Amino acid sequence: RGGRGRHHNNNHNNNNSNERRNSYRNKNDRNNDNNSNNQTSTFMANVKLLINGDGTNQQQKAVKRFTAEQLLIFRLEYLDTPTQINLTFRPSEHCVWDDPGRMQEIRANHVEPKKTGDVSRTNRRNAPKETAPPLEDCKPLEVNEKTRWKSKVFHNKDGTEQEEETSDDQDSDDEVLKRALLIMNKLSLTKFDKLSTEFVDTGIGRNTDILGKAIGLVVEKAQSEPHFSGMYAQLCLKLSKIPKLGGSSKKVFKKMLLTRCQQEFTTDTKDKIAEATKDLTDKEEIDYHTNLIRKAYVGHMRFIGELYKCDLIKNEIMLWCLQTLLEAKEEDNFECFTKLMTTIGYSLEQQTLTLQKMGKDEPVKQLQKCWETADRLCQSGQVSNRVKFMLLDLKEMQQKGWVTRRKEETAKTLAQIHKDVAQEEARARQKSTHQPRGPRRSSSHSNLRPSTDQDGFTTVSVSVRLTPFAVQRATSDSGSTSFPAVPPRATPRRAKSFSVTPSSPPPPPPPPKKTYLPLDQIETKSKNLFKEYFVAGETDDAVLTIDELIGVGKPESVERGAKLIEAAILLVLERKDEDAKKMMMVLEKAWEQQKLDKESFGKSLAEPLEFLSDIEIDAPLAGTILAGIVATFVDKMKVLELDHLLTAPDYFLSDGKPALFAAKVLNQMEGETVDSQVAVVEKLMTSKDKENFASAKELIDSIKS
């Protein structure tokens, strides 16, 4: 036993020496790196293990010592008597292991890696039983490249095979349509330009078949998402401007789009409902599919209205659609009529009036006939109250300049959403600011009742309001139910007049002083305001923003209003006439609600008139648009007189053809031209105008002709 113990200690000491040697070596390396001047050398003594026969006396030499190999043999055979070493040690008989596979099992346990982990009794009891086979017995799954699932939409950009799959020539029509539908699902106003270009690049225009299916996708999306109809109409407008779309030299997209819209319009909803519910028996499922088809048809009305506003559908087609809906004698069609007229009413009226000025009275008569039919339906009692009130609301909206009573849900950009949230927070702060904050008036003051006797004395009596508890106390004290006597009061002072007034509550703190933007920022805000309005069409929000920017009655409100109107006019001079009409609708409503000063309109025309000739170089219709704006200021809004043009900038009066511009203004005004207006044109005539025209009246007539 002593020999084995010493050998163990020697091995242990040897291991410790190795560990210390390694630690010293590492420490020495670190010291050499940190400080090259300080060099440390470590000397380790050679350690020699004792063997049999070593020692200084007989007792030490008699100690039996084992080598590592002998210990390993003893480890393997310690349950049996060792055969290679002559030992006096013999284990007891019950420790003998006679199993023939004993050696193999010991060696297998020696080779097997050690298992680690929590082996507590609690975890062993709660641990789930392992049911999976050992990992070495498992075989990897075999992947069949022919039958495995492969993505048909997403493809890796690295790899020759993937690049060949994404080419338009090898993609099937279904794959192209799937990619197109994926892009349409992500389409929004914020990323419209980028995603609409990707939609075209998917390959929808390589032939007419796939183009027709893509048009079907757009129409179906617009029907199911009516609040995005304007965005899908803009997508159709962009596709209509692409040449050779569909593999043809002609622009076939617009024709195919109108054909599909006509098919959806003329299809009877009853037939669609019958086809969709022919195999259904559950009433809830039938109602679900029925409402789905009806909503899609109403959404289609809004979509074709947005297409009309994008100039993809002619005026005659829309008038025919309105008459067809009214002649159908179905309440669903009457509802579609109101939805379609709500979408296109303002644009349709303006277009028909323009055609009437050009001598085409038929559109105006057809539109008037539609209104007369709607009035007869309201008075006949043949429609339900729901449809009747829808028609009445439509008529009221038409009389108020096509301003809706409720905001319709439309697509918005992130900037518009952030703006709406900011406006709501501003309204909430304003509402909380105007709430009274003073203490409530005490109820005791209401009991003071002054009275004057014949001698002129004024007394104040207090009316006592007794509670049931006070009556009960008076009854218990006096034995009767009479009211307790009022305690005596002090003798009133003699005075000619005496009055007691309750103390008034302290006034609420003044609201915080509002600061307004400088003029250069007003110009930027105005342009952003009207650009957003041209897309969203929220008139009430636009007027509210104008009120927040201008602040009528505040210092410099006239200058701020003039800058806002000036920036709006300069913006629309280079845009479509439709945008100019929308801008004027906002200004008219702001003027009606007194959100703009009258003087602002006159000051806003200085720069547009001065730079009109330069703007007309790039936008030839700028003069006509500006003349229409001035005509509205003078004739409809009554904020200007025509002689305001006499105070225009000198450059406009000398080189801007002022008389011709004034004649254009008179041409767009309703009613007859009066002598004072002719006199203004005559004052604006230059020497060149007088050479070409004998009088101002002749110049005005030349514009009208």
Tab-separated table of C-alpha atoms in Angstrom, residues 169-567:
chain	number	residue	atom	x	y	z
A	169	ASP	CA	-37.866	34.056	-71.850
A	170	GLN	CA	-38.000	30.924	-69.722
A	171	ASP	CA	-40.488	32.030	-67.051
A	172	SER	CA	-44.001	30.793	-67.583
A	173	ASP	CA	-46.982	33.130	-67.518
A	174	ASP	CA	-47.990	31.856	-64.088
A	175	GLU	CA	-44.592	32.688	-62.625
A	176	VAL	CA	-44.693	36.203	-64.068
A	177	LEU	CA	-48.189	36.765	-62.704
A	178	LYS	CA	-47.144	35.508	-59.275
A	179	ARG	CA	-44.284	38.002	-59.163
A	180	ALA	CA	-46.609	40.760	-60.366
A	181	LEU	CA	-49.171	39.907	-57.676
A	182	LEU	CA	-46.442	39.865	-55.042
A	183	ILE	CA	-45.402	43.389	-56.009
A	184	MET	CA	-49.008	44.602	-56.058
A	185	ASN	CA	-49.493	43.329	-52.516
A	186	LYS	CA	-46.624	45.588	-51.417
A	187	LEU	CA	-47.720	48.600	-53.506
A	188	SER	CA	-48.293	51.820	-51.570
A	189	LEU	CA	-48.225	55.550	-52.248
A	190	THR	CA	-44.910	55.899	-50.429
A	191	LYS	CA	-43.120	53.372	-52.690
A	192	PHE	CA	-45.324	53.800	-55.749
A	193	ASP	CA	-42.614	54.908	-58.200
A	194	LYS	CA	-40.212	52.101	-57.305
A	195	LEU	CA	-42.730	49.238	-57.108
A	196	SER	CA	-44.698	50.300	-60.195
A	197	THR	CA	-41.468	50.150	-62.202
A	198	GLU	CA	-40.758	46.680	-60.800
A	199	PHE	CA	-44.314	45.678	-61.737
A	200	VAL	CA	-43.631	46.555	-65.364
A	201	ASP	CA	-40.240	44.821	-65.289
A	202	THR	CA	-41.761	41.477	-64.249
A	203	GLY	CA	-42.523	40.776	-67.910
A	204	ILE	CA	-46.278	41.449	-68.033
A	205	GLY	CA	-45.935	43.265	-71.339
A	206	ARG	CA	-44.201	40.605	-73.424
A	207	ASN	CA	-47.481	39.478	-75.056
A	208	THR	CA	-51.165	40.387	-75.021
A	209	ASP	CA	-52.256	37.228	-73.191
A	210	ILE	CA	-50.222	37.879	-70.099
A	211	LEU	CA	-51.024	41.604	-70.307
A	212	GLY	CA	-54.730	40.813	-70.203
A	213	LYS	CA	-54.259	38.632	-67.127
A	214	ALA	CA	-52.233	41.377	-65.443
A	215	ILE	CA	-55.043	43.843	-66.153
A	216	GLY	CA	-57.419	41.378	-64.530
A	217	LEU	CA	-55.223	41.362	-61.416
A	218	VAL	CA	-55.277	45.161	-61.238
A	219	VAL	CA	-59.066	45.322	-61.656
A	220	GLU	CA	-59.672	42.650	-59.020
A	221	LYS	CA	-57.344	44.369	-56.545
A	222	ALA	CA	-59.102	47.700	-57.122
A	223	GLN	CA	-62.513	46.083	-56.566
A	224	SER	CA	-61.495	44.401	-53.318
A	225	GLU	CA	-59.571	47.453	-52.022
A	226	PRO	CA	-61.692	50.490	-52.981
A	227	HIS	CA	-59.731	52.893	-50.756
A	228	PHE	CA	-56.679	52.192	-52.982
A	229	SER	CA	-58.605	52.778	-56.222
A	230	GLY	CA	-56.839	56.063	-56.900
A	231	MET	CA	-53.442	54.380	-56.569
A	232	TYR	CA	-54.400	51.556	-58.946
A	233	ALA	CA	-55.749	54.130	-61.406
A	234	GLN	CA	-52.380	55.888	-61.293
A	235	LEU	CA	-50.731	52.536	-62.006
A	236	CYS	CA	-52.954	52.098	-65.078
A	237	LEU	CA	-52.090	55.624	-66.191
A	238	LYS	CA	-48.381	54.800	-65.974
A	239	LEU	CA	-48.851	51.568	-67.925
A	240	SER	CA	-50.830	53.367	-70.628
A	241	LYS	CA	-47.856	55.642	-71.335
A	242	ILE	CA	-45.417	52.774	-71.957
A	243	PRO	CA	-44.908	52.174	-75.695
A	244	LYS	CA	-45.097	48.683	-77.198
A	245	LEU	CA	-46.615	47.196	-74.080
A	246	GLY	CA	-48.057	43.805	-74.956
A	247	GLY	CA	-45.683	43.155	-77.845
A	248	SER	CA	-47.547	45.405	-80.268
A	249	SER	CA	-46.518	48.668	-81.850
A	250	LYS	CA	-49.908	50.161	-80.954
A	251	LYS	CA	-50.969	51.069	-77.446
A	252	VAL	CA	-53.260	48.156	-76.738
A	253	PHE	CA	-53.241	48.535	-72.962
A	254	LYS	CA	-55.918	51.224	-72.820
A	255	LYS	CA	-58.224	49.286	-75.130
A	256	MET	CA	-57.818	46.078	-73.141
A	257	LEU	CA	-58.372	47.944	-69.863
A	258	LEU	CA	-61.590	49.568	-71.075
A	259	THR	CA	-62.824	46.235	-72.431
A	260	ARG	CA	-62.271	44.543	-69.077
A	261	CYS	CA	-63.943	47.401	-67.188
A	262	GLN	CA	-66.932	47.250	-69.532
A	263	GLN	CA	-67.264	43.513	-68.986
A	264	GLU	CA	-67.281	43.990	-65.216
A	265	PHE	CA	-69.766	46.843	-65.513
A	266	THR	CA	-72.262	45.027	-67.718
A	267	THR	CA	-72.104	41.705	-65.870
A	268	ASP	CA	-75.229	41.142	-63.795
A	269	THR	CA	-74.421	40.707	-60.113
A	270	LYS	CA	-77.287	38.216	-59.765
A	271	ASP	CA	-75.583	35.860	-62.200
A	272	LYS	CA	-72.304	36.166	-60.303
A	273	ILE	CA	-74.019	35.467	-56.996
A	274	ALA	CA	-75.836	32.454	-58.415
A	275	GLU	CA	-72.582	31.069	-59.837
A	276	ALA	CA	-70.695	31.575	-56.574
A	277	THR	CA	-73.388	30.048	-54.331
A	278	LYS	CA	-74.707	27.209	-56.474
A	279	ASP	CA	-72.985	24.503	-54.401
A	280	LEU	CA	-73.487	26.139	-50.989
A	281	THR	CA	-76.196	25.276	-48.484
A	282	ASP	CA	-75.132	27.170	-45.375
A	283	LYS	CA	-76.952	30.509	-45.132
A	284	GLU	CA	-73.975	32.297	-43.577
A	285	GLU	CA	-71.661	31.258	-46.404
A	286	ILE	CA	-74.238	32.316	-48.984
A	287	ASP	CA	-74.578	35.735	-47.342
A	288	TYR	CA	-70.817	36.068	-47.138
A	289	HIS	CA	-70.264	35.455	-50.856
A	290	THR	CA	-73.243	37.627	-51.774
A	291	ASN	CA	-71.926	40.617	-49.817
A	292	LEU	CA	-68.463	40.035	-51.237
A	293	ILE	CA	-69.708	40.266	-54.825
A	294	ARG	CA	-71.832	43.336	-54.115
A	295	LYS	CA	-68.958	45.160	-52.452
A	296	ALA	CA	-66.712	44.305	-55.397
A	297	TYR	CA	-69.244	45.795	-57.813
A	298	VAL	CA	-69.507	48.991	-55.775
A	299	GLY	CA	-65.702	49.115	-55.624
A	300	HIS	CA	-65.606	48.780	-59.407
A	301	MET	CA	-67.689	51.967	-59.695
A	302	ARG	CA	-65.128	53.859	-57.681
A	303	PHE	CA	-62.289	52.416	-59.760
A	304	ILE	CA	-63.750	53.501	-63.103
A	305	GLY	CA	-64.407	56.902	-61.542
A	306	GLU	CA	-60.727	57.204	-60.672
A	307	LEU	CA	-59.835	56.114	-64.219
A	308	TYR	CA	-62.026	58.943	-65.525
A	309	LYS	CA	-60.208	61.431	-63.293
A	310	CYS	CA	-56.931	60.165	-64.828
A	311	ASP	CA	-58.296	60.880	-68.351
A	312	LEU	CA	-58.387	57.187	-69.260
A	313	ILE	CA	-62.159	57.157	-69.808
A	314	LYS	CA	-64.017	59.710	-71.910
A	315	ASN	CA	-66.808	61.968	-70.726
A	316	GLU	CA	-69.405	60.289	-72.970
A	317	ILE	CA	-68.700	56.867	-71.466
A	318	MET	CA	-69.237	58.110	-67.916
A	319	LEU	CA	-72.562	59.752	-68.811
A	320	TRP	CA	-73.673	56.492	-70.403
A	321	CYS	CA	-72.685	54.579	-67.258
A	322	LEU	CA	-74.695	56.922	-65.036
A	323	GLN	CA	-77.804	56.654	-67.201
A	324	THR	CA	-77.464	52.856	-67.367
A	325	LEU	CA	-77.316	52.581	-63.585
A	326	LEU	CA	-80.451	54.689	-63.142
A	327	GLU	CA	-82.390	52.770	-65.791
A	328	ALA	CA	-81.660	49.378	-64.206
A	329	LYS	CA	-84.392	49.856	-61.545
A	330	GLU	CA	-82.328	47.947	-58.955
A	331	GLU	CA	-81.366	49.385	-55.587
A	332	ASP	CA	-77.849	48.005	-55.902
A	333	ASN	CA	-77.456	49.978	-59.109
A	334	PHE	CA	-78.789	53.123	-57.417
A	335	GLU	CA	-76.150	52.701	-54.731
A	336	CYS	CA	-73.499	52.332	-57.435
A	337	PHE	CA	-74.831	55.530	-59.033
A	338	THR	CA	-74.279	57.469	-55.810
A	339	LYS	CA	-70.797	56.013	-55.365
A	340	LEU	CA	-69.799	56.795	-58.952
A	341	MET	CA	-71.252	60.302	-58.834
A	342	THR	CA	-69.516	60.981	-55.518
A	343	THR	CA	-66.203	60.058	-57.121
A	344	ILE	CA	-66.524	61.965	-60.401
A	345	GLY	CA	-69.232	64.551	-59.697
A	346	TYR	CA	-67.048	67.626	-59.493
A	347	SER	CA	-64.841	66.690	-62.452
A	348	LEU	CA	-67.839	65.688	-64.556
A	349	GLU	CA	-69.655	68.968	-63.906
A	350	GLN	CA	-66.588	71.032	-64.757
A	351	GLN	CA	-66.003	69.030	-67.922
A	352	THR	CA	-69.591	69.377	-69.109
A	353	LEU	CA	-69.581	73.128	-68.435
A	354	THR	CA	-66.368	73.450	-70.449
A	355	LEU	CA	-67.987	71.568	-73.330
A	356	GLN	CA	-71.033	73.799	-73.081
A	357	LYS	CA	-68.844	76.897	-73.481
A	358	MET	CA	-67.445	75.272	-76.606
A	359	GLY	CA	-70.964	74.928	-77.994
A	360	LYS	CA	-71.622	71.286	-77.021
A	361	ASP	CA	-74.838	71.246	-74.987
A	362	GLU	CA	-75.590	67.516	-75.145
A	363	PRO	CA	-73.395	66.494	-72.158
A	364	VAL	CA	-75.056	69.105	-69.934
A	365	LYS	CA	-78.510	67.849	-70.927
A	366	GLN	CA	-77.575	64.246	-70.211
A	367	LEU	CA	-76.215	65.166	-66.792
A	368	GLN	CA	-79.315	67.189	-65.999
A	369	LYS	CA	-81.459	64.241	-67.017
A	370	CYS	CA	-79.607	62.064	-64.492
A	371	TRP	CA	-80.354	64.525	-61.711
A	372	GLU	CA	-84.017	64.672	-62.678
A	373	THR	CA	-84.242	60.884	-62.582
A	374	ALA	CA	-82.650	60.847	-59.138
A	375	ASP	CA	-85.177	63.443	-57.903
A	376	ARG	CA	-88.094	61.368	-59.194
A	377	LEU	CA	-86.759	58.295	-57.407
A	378	CYS	CA	-86.615	60.195	-54.111
A	379	GLN	CA	-90.192	61.449	-54.485
A	380	SER	CA	-91.779	58.307	-55.886
A	381	GLY	CA	-91.370	56.171	-52.762
A	382	GLN	CA	-90.358	53.151	-54.863
A	383	VAL	CA	-86.944	52.886	-53.210
A	384	SER	CA	-86.024	52.073	-49.638
A	385	ASN	CA	-85.227	54.796	-47.148
A	386	ARG	CA	-81.584	53.814	-47.260
A	387	VAL	CA	-81.268	54.500	-50.987
A	388	LYS	CA	-83.469	57.577	-50.696
A	389	PHE	CA	-81.210	59.178	-48.127
A	390	MET	CA	-78.141	58.246	-50.160
A	391	LEU	CA	-79.570	60.158	-53.117
A	392	LEU	CA	-80.524	63.100	-50.893
A	393	ASP	CA	-77.013	63.238	-49.446
A	394	LEU	CA	-75.621	63.193	-52.969
A	395	LYS	CA	-77.827	66.107	-53.975
A	396	GLU	CA	-76.821	68.054	-50.875
A	397	MET	CA	-73.147	67.433	-51.577
A	398	GLN	CA	-73.604	68.675	-55.138
A	399	GLN	CA	-75.223	71.877	-53.889
A	400	LYS	CA	-72.339	72.491	-51.452
A	401	GLY	CA	-69.674	72.258	-54.128
A	402	TRP	CA	-69.029	68.515	-53.850
A	403	VAL	CA	-67.699	68.694	-50.312
A	404	THR	CA	-68.356	65.423	-48.508
A	405	ARG	CA	-69.915	65.409	-45.043
A	406	ARG	CA	-67.655	62.584	-43.894
A	407	LYS	CA	-64.086	61.825	-44.791
A	408	GLU	CA	-63.741	58.885	-47.106
A	409	GLU	CA	-61.045	56.316	-46.433
A	410	THR	CA	-58.244	56.760	-48.936
A	411	ALA	CA	-54.671	55.611	-49.283
A	412	LYS	CA	-52.135	57.814	-47.528
A	413	THR	CA	-48.403	58.169	-47.473
A	414	LEU	CA	-46.384	57.947	-44.281
A	415	ALA	CA	-45.973	61.713	-44.314
A	416	GLN	CA	-49.753	62.187	-44.471
A	417	ILE	CA	-50.289	59.742	-41.603
A	418	HIS	CA	-47.745	61.581	-39.462
A	419	LYS	CA	-49.436	64.849	-40.351
A	420	ASP	CA	-52.865	63.531	-39.345
A	421	VAL	CA	-51.512	62.355	-36.010
A	422	ALA	CA	-49.926	65.762	-35.400
A	423	GLN	CA	-53.219	67.506	-36.219
A	424	GLU	CA	-55.154	65.279	-33.846
A	425	GLU	CA	-52.682	65.996	-31.074
A	426	ALA	CA	-52.946	69.732	-31.800
A	427	ARG	CA	-56.740	69.572	-31.588
A	428	ALA	CA	-56.535	67.702	-28.300
A	429	ARG	CA	-54.139	70.302	-26.859
A	430	GLN	CA	-56.348	73.142	-28.070
A	431	LYS	CA	-59.423	71.525	-26.556
A	432	SER	CA	-57.720	71.025	-23.206
A	433	THR	CA	-56.452	74.629	-23.256
A	434	HIS	CA	-59.964	76.115	-23.606
A	435	GLN	CA	-61.439	74.147	-20.711
A	436	PRO	CA	-62.115	76.309	-17.590
A	437	ARG	CA	-59.569	75.801	-14.859
A	438	GLY	CA	-60.896	78.130	-12.105
A	439	PRO	CA	-62.692	76.876	-8.993
A	440	ARG	CA	-66.387	76.242	-9.232
A	441	ARG	CA	-68.726	78.807	-7.784
A	442	SER	CA	-69.718	77.981	-4.264
A	443	SER	CA	-73.301	76.894	-3.830
A	444	SER	CA	-73.625	78.990	-0.698
A	445	HIS	CA	-73.621	82.210	-2.739
A	446	SER	CA	-76.823	81.185	-4.446
A	447	ASN	CA	-78.630	81.412	-1.097
A	448	LEU	CA	-77.922	85.157	-0.694
A	449	ARG	CA	-81.138	87.030	-1.460
A	450	PRO	CA	-80.951	90.845	-1.090
A	451	SER	CA	-84.227	92.714	-0.389
A	452	THR	CA	-85.059	96.418	0.159
A	453	ASP	CA	-87.719	97.669	2.585
A	454	GLN	CA	-89.795	100.901	2.444
A	455	ASP	CA	-87.171	102.935	4.331
A	456	GLY	CA	-84.439	102.072	1.899
A	457	PHE	CA	-82.712	99.487	4.036
A	458	THR	CA	-81.244	96.543	2.139
A	459	THR	CA	-81.017	93.210	3.895
A	460	VAL	CA	-79.626	89.953	2.768
A	461	SER	CA	-81.497	86.832	3.843
A	462	VAL	CA	-80.134	83.345	3.569
A	463	SER	CA	-82.495	80.600	2.588
A	464	VAL	CA	-81.883	77.567	4.746
A	465	ARG	CA	-82.052	74.247	2.960
A	466	LEU	CA	-82.847	71.512	5.465
A	467	THR	CA	-81.866	67.958	4.933
A	468	PRO	CA	-83.923	65.039	6.262
A	469	PHE	CA	-81.317	64.642	8.974
A	470	ALA	CA	-81.856	68.244	10.140
A	471	VAL	CA	-85.641	67.732	10.207
A	472	GLN	CA	-85.177	64.605	12.274
A	473	ARG	CA	-82.996	66.452	14.798
A	474	ALA	CA	-85.511	69.294	15.060
A	475	THR	CA	-88.314	66.804	15.654
A	476	SER	CA	-86.400	64.940	18.330
A	477	ASP	CA	-85.455	68.165	20.150
A	478	SER	CA	-88.802	69.974	20.107
A	479	GLY	CA	-91.154	67.056	19.848
A	480	SER	CA	-92.796	68.381	16.707
A	481	THR	CA	-92.065	68.405	13.027
A	482	SER	CA	-91.713	72.175	12.749
A	483	PHE	CA	-88.568	73.552	11.191
A	484	PRO	CA	-85.953	74.944	13.551
A	485	ALA	CA	-85.856	78.680	13.952
A	486	VAL	CA	-83.264	80.652	12.071
A	487	PRO	CA	-80.778	82.171	14.496
A	488	PRO	CA	-81.108	85.950	14.974
A	489	ARG	CA	-79.055	88.134	12.703
A	490	ALA	CA	-77.215	91.321	13.343
A	491	THR	CA	-79.032	94.574	12.658
A	492	PRO	CA	-78.346	95.631	9.080
A	493	ARG	CA	-76.498	98.841	8.463
A	494	ARG	CA	-78.298	101.780	6.942
A	495	ALA	CA	-77.104	102.419	3.451
A	496	LYS	CA	-78.469	103.833	0.269
A	497	SER	CA	-77.483	100.789	-1.663
A	498	PHE	CA	-76.072	97.497	-0.595
A	499	SER	CA	-75.487	94.387	-2.566
A	500	VAL	CA	-73.651	91.213	-2.000
A	501	THR	CA	-72.111	89.579	-5.081
A	502	PRO	CA	-70.503	86.181	-5.055
A	503	SER	CA	-66.784	86.128	-5.587
A	504	SER	CA	-65.912	85.428	-9.200
A	505	PRO	CA	-63.536	82.583	-9.980
A	506	PRO	CA	-60.016	83.513	-11.005
A	507	PRO	CA	-59.625	83.883	-14.743
A	508	PRO	CA	-58.089	80.958	-16.582
A	509	PRO	CA	-54.446	81.348	-17.579
A	510	PRO	CA	-53.963	82.843	-21.018
A	511	PRO	CA	-53.296	80.320	-23.777
A	512	PRO	CA	-49.711	80.077	-24.983
A	513	LYS	CA	-48.819	82.572	-27.668
A	514	LYS	CA	-48.797	80.908	-31.073
A	515	THR	CA	-45.835	81.511	-33.304
A	516	TYR	CA	-46.098	81.387	-37.072
A	517	LEU	CA	-43.576	80.337	-39.689
A	518	PRO	CA	-41.522	82.892	-41.633
A	519	LEU	CA	-42.510	83.665	-45.208
A	520	ASP	CA	-39.853	81.481	-46.835
A	521	GLN	CA	-41.085	78.442	-44.895
A	522	ILE	CA	-44.712	79.331	-45.685
A	523	GLU	CA	-43.869	78.935	-49.377
A	524	THR	CA	-42.449	75.426	-48.842
A	525	LYS	CA	-45.362	74.403	-46.620
A	526	SER	CA	-47.847	75.654	-49.214
A	527	LYS	CA	-46.336	73.583	-52.013
A	528	ASN	CA	-46.227	70.448	-49.883
A	529	LEU	CA	-49.799	71.067	-48.741
A	530	PHE	CA	-51.245	71.234	-52.254
A	531	LYS	CA	-49.099	68.382	-53.574
A	532	GLU	CA	-50.543	66.130	-50.882
A	533	TYR	CA	-54.028	67.454	-51.572
A	534	PHE	CA	-53.775	66.610	-55.268
A	535	VAL	CA	-53.257	62.965	-54.257
A	536	ALA	CA	-55.446	62.562	-51.173
A	537	GLY	CA	-58.164	65.149	-51.871
A	538	GLU	CA	-58.943	65.950	-48.194
A	539	THR	CA	-60.367	69.481	-48.462
A	540	ASP	CA	-61.179	69.911	-44.776
A	541	ASP	CA	-57.661	68.949	-43.738
A	542	ALA	CA	-56.193	71.368	-46.271
A	543	VAL	CA	-58.325	74.236	-44.941
A	544	LEU	CA	-57.367	73.341	-41.375
A	545	THR	CA	-53.683	73.449	-42.322
A	546	ILE	CA	-54.159	76.847	-43.969
A	547	ASP	CA	-55.751	78.153	-40.776
A	548	GLU	CA	-52.805	76.906	-38.716
A	549	LEU	CA	-50.300	78.507	-41.101
A	550	ILE	CA	-51.993	81.889	-41.608
A	551	GLY	CA	-53.931	82.807	-38.431
A	552	VAL	CA	-56.330	85.447	-39.779
A	553	GLY	CA	-56.366	88.567	-37.614
A	554	LYS	CA	-52.880	87.965	-36.240
A	555	PRO	CA	-49.911	90.205	-37.118
A	556	GLU	CA	-48.627	89.703	-40.692
A	557	SER	CA	-51.496	87.343	-41.538
A	558	VAL	CA	-52.028	89.192	-44.843
A	559	GLU	CA	-48.410	88.642	-45.881
A	560	ARG	CA	-48.510	84.976	-44.864
A	561	GLY	CA	-51.747	84.442	-46.779
A	562	ALA	CA	-50.369	86.185	-49.857
A	563	LYS	CA	-47.246	84.005	-49.786
A	564	LEU	CA	-49.320	80.829	-49.447
A	565	ILE	CA	-51.613	81.714	-52.375
A	566	GLU	CA	-48.668	82.892	-54.488
A	567	ALA	CA	-46.790	79.602	-53.975
